[in-house]
mmCIF file of C-alpha atoms in Angstrom:
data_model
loop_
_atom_site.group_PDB
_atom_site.id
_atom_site.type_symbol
_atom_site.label_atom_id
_atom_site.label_comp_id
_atom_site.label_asym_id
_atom_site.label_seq_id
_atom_site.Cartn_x
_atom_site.Cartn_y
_atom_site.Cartn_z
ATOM 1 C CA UNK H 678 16.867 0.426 -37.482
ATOM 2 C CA UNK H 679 20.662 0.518 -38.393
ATOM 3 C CA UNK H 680 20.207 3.987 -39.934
ATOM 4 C CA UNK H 681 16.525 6.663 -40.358
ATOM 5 C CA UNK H 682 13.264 5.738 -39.196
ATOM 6 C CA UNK H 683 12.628 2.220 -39.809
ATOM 7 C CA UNK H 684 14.015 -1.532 -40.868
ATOM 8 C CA UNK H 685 12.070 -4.233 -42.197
ATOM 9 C CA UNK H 686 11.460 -6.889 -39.166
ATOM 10 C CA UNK H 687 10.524 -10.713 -40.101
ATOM 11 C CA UNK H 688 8.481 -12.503 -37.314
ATOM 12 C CA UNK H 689 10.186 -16.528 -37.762
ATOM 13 C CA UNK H 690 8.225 -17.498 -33.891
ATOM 14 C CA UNK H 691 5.565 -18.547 -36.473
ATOM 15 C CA UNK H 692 5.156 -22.501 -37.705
ATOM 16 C CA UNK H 693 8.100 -24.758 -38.850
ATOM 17 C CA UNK H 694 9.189 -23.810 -42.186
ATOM 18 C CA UNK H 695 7.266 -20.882 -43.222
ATOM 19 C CA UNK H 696 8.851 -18.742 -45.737
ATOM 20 C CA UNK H 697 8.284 -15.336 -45.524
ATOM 21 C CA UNK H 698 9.872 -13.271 -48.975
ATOM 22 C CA UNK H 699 10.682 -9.770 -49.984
ATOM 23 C CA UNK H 700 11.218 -9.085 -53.751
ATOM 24 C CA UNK H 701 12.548 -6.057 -54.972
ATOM 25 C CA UNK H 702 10.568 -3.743 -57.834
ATOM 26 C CA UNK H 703 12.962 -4.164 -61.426
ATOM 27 C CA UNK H 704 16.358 -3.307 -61.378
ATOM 28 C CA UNK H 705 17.778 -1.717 -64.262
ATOM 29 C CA UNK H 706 21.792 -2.530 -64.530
ATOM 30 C CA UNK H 707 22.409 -1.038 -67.742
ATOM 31 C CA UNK H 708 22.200 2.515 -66.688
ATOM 32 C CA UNK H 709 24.566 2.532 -63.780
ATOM 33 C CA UNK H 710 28.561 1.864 -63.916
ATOM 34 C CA UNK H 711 29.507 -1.728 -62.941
ATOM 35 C CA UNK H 712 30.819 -3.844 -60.836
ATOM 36 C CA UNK H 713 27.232 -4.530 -59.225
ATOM 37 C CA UNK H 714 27.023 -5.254 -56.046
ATOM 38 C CA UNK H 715 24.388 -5.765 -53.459
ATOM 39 C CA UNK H 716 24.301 -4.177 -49.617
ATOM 40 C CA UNK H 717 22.377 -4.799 -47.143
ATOM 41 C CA UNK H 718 22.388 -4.873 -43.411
ATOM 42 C CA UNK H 719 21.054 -7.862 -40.856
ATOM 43 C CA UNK H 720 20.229 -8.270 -37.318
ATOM 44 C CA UNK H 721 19.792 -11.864 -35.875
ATOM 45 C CA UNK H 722 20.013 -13.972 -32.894
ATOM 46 C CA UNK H 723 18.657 -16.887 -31.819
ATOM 47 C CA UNK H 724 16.348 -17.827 -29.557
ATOM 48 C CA UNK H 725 17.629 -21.301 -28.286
ATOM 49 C CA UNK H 726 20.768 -23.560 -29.454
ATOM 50 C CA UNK H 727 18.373 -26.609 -29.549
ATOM 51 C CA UNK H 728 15.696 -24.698 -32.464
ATOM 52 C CA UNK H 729 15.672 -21.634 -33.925
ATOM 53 C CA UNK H 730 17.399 -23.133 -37.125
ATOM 54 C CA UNK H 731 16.248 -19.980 -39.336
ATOM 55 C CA UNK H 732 17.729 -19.176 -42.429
ATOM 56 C CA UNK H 733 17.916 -16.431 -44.641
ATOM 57 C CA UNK H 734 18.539 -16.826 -48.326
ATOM 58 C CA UNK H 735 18.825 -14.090 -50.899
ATOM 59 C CA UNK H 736 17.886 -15.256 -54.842
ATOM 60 C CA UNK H 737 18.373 -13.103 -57.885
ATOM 61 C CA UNK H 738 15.966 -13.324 -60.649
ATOM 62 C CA UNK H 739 17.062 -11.591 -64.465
ATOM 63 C CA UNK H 740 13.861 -13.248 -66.029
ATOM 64 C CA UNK H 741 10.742 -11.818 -64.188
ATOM 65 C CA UNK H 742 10.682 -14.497 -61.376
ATOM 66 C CA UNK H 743 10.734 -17.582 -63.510
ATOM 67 C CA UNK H 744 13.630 -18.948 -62.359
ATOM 68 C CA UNK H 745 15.993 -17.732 -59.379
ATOM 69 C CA UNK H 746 19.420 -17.743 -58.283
ATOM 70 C CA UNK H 747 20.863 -18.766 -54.961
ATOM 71 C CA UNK H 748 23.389 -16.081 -54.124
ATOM 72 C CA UNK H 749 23.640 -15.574 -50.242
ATOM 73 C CA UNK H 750 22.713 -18.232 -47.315
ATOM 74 C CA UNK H 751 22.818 -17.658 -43.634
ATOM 75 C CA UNK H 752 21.196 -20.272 -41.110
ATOM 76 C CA UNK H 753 23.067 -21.286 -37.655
ATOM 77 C CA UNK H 754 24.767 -24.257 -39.699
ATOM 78 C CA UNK H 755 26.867 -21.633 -42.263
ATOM 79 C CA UNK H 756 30.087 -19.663 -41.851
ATOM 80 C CA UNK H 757 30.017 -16.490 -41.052
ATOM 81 C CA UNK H 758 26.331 -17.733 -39.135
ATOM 82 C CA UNK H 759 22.630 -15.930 -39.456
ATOM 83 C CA UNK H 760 23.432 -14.233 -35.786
ATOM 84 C CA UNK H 761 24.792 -11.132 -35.443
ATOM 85 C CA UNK H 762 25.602 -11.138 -31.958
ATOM 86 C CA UNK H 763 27.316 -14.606 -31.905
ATOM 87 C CA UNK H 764 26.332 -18.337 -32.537
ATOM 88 C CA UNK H 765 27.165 -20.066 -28.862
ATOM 89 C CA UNK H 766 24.359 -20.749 -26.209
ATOM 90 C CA UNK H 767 25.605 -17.468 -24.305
ATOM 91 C CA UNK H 768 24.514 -15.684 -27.289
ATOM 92 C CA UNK H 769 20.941 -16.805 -27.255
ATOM 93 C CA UNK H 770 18.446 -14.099 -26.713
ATOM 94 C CA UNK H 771 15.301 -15.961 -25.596
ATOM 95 C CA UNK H 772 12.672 -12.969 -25.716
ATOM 96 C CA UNK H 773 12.252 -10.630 -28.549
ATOM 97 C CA UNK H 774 15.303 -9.886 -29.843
ATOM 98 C CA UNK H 775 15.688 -5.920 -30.232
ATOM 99 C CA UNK H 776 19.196 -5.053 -32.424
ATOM 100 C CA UNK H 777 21.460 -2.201 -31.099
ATOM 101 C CA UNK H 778 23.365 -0.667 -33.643
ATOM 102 C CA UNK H 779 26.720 -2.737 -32.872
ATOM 103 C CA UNK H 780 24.757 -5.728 -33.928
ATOM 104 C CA UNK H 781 23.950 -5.207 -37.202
ATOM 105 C CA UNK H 782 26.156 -6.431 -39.880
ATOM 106 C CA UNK H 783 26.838 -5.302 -43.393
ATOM 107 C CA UNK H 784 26.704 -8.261 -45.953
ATOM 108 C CA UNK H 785 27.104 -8.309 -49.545
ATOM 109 C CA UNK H 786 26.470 -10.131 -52.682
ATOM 110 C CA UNK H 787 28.722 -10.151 -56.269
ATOM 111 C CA UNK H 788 26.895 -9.514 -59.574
ATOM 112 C CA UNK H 789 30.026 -9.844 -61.259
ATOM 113 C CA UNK H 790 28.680 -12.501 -63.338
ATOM 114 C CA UNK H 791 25.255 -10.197 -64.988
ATOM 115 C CA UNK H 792 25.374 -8.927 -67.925
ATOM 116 C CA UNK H 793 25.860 -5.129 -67.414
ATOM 117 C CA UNK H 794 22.911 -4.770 -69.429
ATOM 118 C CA UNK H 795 20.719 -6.216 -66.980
ATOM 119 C CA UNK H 796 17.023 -4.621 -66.985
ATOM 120 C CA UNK H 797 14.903 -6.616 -64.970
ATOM 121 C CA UNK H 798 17.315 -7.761 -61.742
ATOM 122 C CA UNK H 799 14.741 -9.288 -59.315
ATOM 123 C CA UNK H 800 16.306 -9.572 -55.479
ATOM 124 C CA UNK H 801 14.213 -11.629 -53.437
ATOM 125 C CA UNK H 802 14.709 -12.238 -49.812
ATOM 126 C CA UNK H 803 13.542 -15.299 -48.277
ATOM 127 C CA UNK H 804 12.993 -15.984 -44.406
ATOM 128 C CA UNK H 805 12.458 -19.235 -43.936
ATOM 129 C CA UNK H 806 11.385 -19.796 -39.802
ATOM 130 C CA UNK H 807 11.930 -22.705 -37.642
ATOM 131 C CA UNK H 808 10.201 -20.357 -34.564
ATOM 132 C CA UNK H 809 13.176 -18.201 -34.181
ATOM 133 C CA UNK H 810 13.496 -14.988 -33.625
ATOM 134 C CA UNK H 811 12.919 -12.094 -35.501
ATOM 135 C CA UNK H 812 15.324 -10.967 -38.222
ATOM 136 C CA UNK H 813 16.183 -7.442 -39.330
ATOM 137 C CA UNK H 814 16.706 -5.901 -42.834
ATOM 138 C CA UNK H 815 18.094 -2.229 -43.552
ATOM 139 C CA UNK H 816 19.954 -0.507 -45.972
ATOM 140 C CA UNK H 817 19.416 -2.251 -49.157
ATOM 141 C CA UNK H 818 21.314 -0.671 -52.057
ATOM 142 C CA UNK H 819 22.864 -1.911 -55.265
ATOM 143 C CA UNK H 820 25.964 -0.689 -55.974
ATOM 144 C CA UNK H 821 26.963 0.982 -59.466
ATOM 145 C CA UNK H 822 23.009 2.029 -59.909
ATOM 146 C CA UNK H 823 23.037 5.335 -60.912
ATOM 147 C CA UNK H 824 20.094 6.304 -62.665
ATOM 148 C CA UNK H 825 18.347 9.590 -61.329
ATOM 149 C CA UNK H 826 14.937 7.970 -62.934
ATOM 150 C CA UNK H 827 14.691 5.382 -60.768
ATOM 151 C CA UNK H 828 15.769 7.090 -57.562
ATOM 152 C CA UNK H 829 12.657 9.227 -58.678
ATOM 153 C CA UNK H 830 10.537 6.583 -58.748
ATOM 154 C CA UNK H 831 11.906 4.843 -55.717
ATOM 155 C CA UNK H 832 9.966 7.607 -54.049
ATOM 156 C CA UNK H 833 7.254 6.853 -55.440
ATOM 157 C CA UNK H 834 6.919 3.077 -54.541
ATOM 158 C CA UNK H 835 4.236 1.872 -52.129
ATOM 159 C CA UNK H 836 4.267 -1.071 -50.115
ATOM 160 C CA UNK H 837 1.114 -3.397 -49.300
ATOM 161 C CA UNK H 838 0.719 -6.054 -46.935
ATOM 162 C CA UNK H 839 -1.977 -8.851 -47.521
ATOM 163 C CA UNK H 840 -3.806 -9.577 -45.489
ATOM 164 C CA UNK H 841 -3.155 -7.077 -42.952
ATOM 165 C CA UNK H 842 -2.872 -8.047 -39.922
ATOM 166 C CA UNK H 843 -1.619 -11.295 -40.503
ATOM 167 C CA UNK H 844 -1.207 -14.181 -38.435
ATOM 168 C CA UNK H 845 0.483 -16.741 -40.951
ATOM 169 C CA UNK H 846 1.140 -16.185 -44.191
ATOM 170 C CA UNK H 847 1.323 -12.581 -45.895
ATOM 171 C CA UNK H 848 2.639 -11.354 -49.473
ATOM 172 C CA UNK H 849 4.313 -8.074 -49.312
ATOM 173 C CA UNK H 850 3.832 -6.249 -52.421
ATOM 174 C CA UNK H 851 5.838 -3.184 -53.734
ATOM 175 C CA UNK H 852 4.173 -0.893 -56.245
#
């Protein structure tokens, strides 16, 4: 992890074009102080120049998950790329990649264009794996949110895998 105990790790060395997602609990804009923005770090590299074409895309929901938003897209293709570490063939990490701190990098998203009275921001993270190698989530924060209540019941969340273990697909569900 960048920072504390833990990051979230995606396995993409799974089949071509699984999607693996992350979606935030509710977020409640209108009792903060805008601008919003979105933080979060990643940790990347690939495992070959010839595959690994993984890409991450963050989406933004205001409407429960009915529709989303594309706001953020990294794959080996994009500028700045998914890696961390670089994008040429001396780059490539062919085991399991393992991020140092150096190799993390902080990336963020505008929310400039919400309504400030936002109550139900959905941020969904979406993995999708061409058998690359793993990628690394930490720090995810939203700038601007200030409300004590739900840094109380941030602590209170729970997180549950299904099916656990898994060895294809898996919903992650925060409670």
């Amino acid at each position: 992890p960048y920072e504390g105990l833990a990051a979230m790790r995606i396995r993409n060395n799974t089949g071509l074009r699984n999607k693996r997602e992350l979606i935030s609990p509710a977020i409640n804009l209108s009792a903060g102080t805008g601008p919003y923005k979105i933080f979060f770090r990643t940790a990347y590299a690939r495992i070959s120049t010839a595959t690994a074409a993984d890409q991450l895309r963050v989406l933004i929901s205001t409407d429960c998950g009915k529709t989303w938003t594309e706001t953020f897209n990294r794959s080996h293709t994009t500028n700045p790329p998914l890696s961390t570490i670089g994008n040429t063939a001396a780059d490539v990490v062919s085991g399991t990649f393992i991020p140092e701190l150096s190799q993390y990098r902080l990336d963020s998203i505008s929310l400039a264009s919400l309504p400030e009275n936002t109550t139900n921001l959905l941020v969904n993270f979406e993995m999708t794996s061409e058998r690359g190698n793993f990628l690394y989530l930490d720090n995810f924060r939203v700038a601007g949110v200030t409300s004590v209540a739900g840094e109380a019941r941030a602590k209170e969340l729970s997180v549950l895998v299904i099916p656990n273990p898994s060895e294809s697909n898996a919903v992650i569900r925060i409670q």
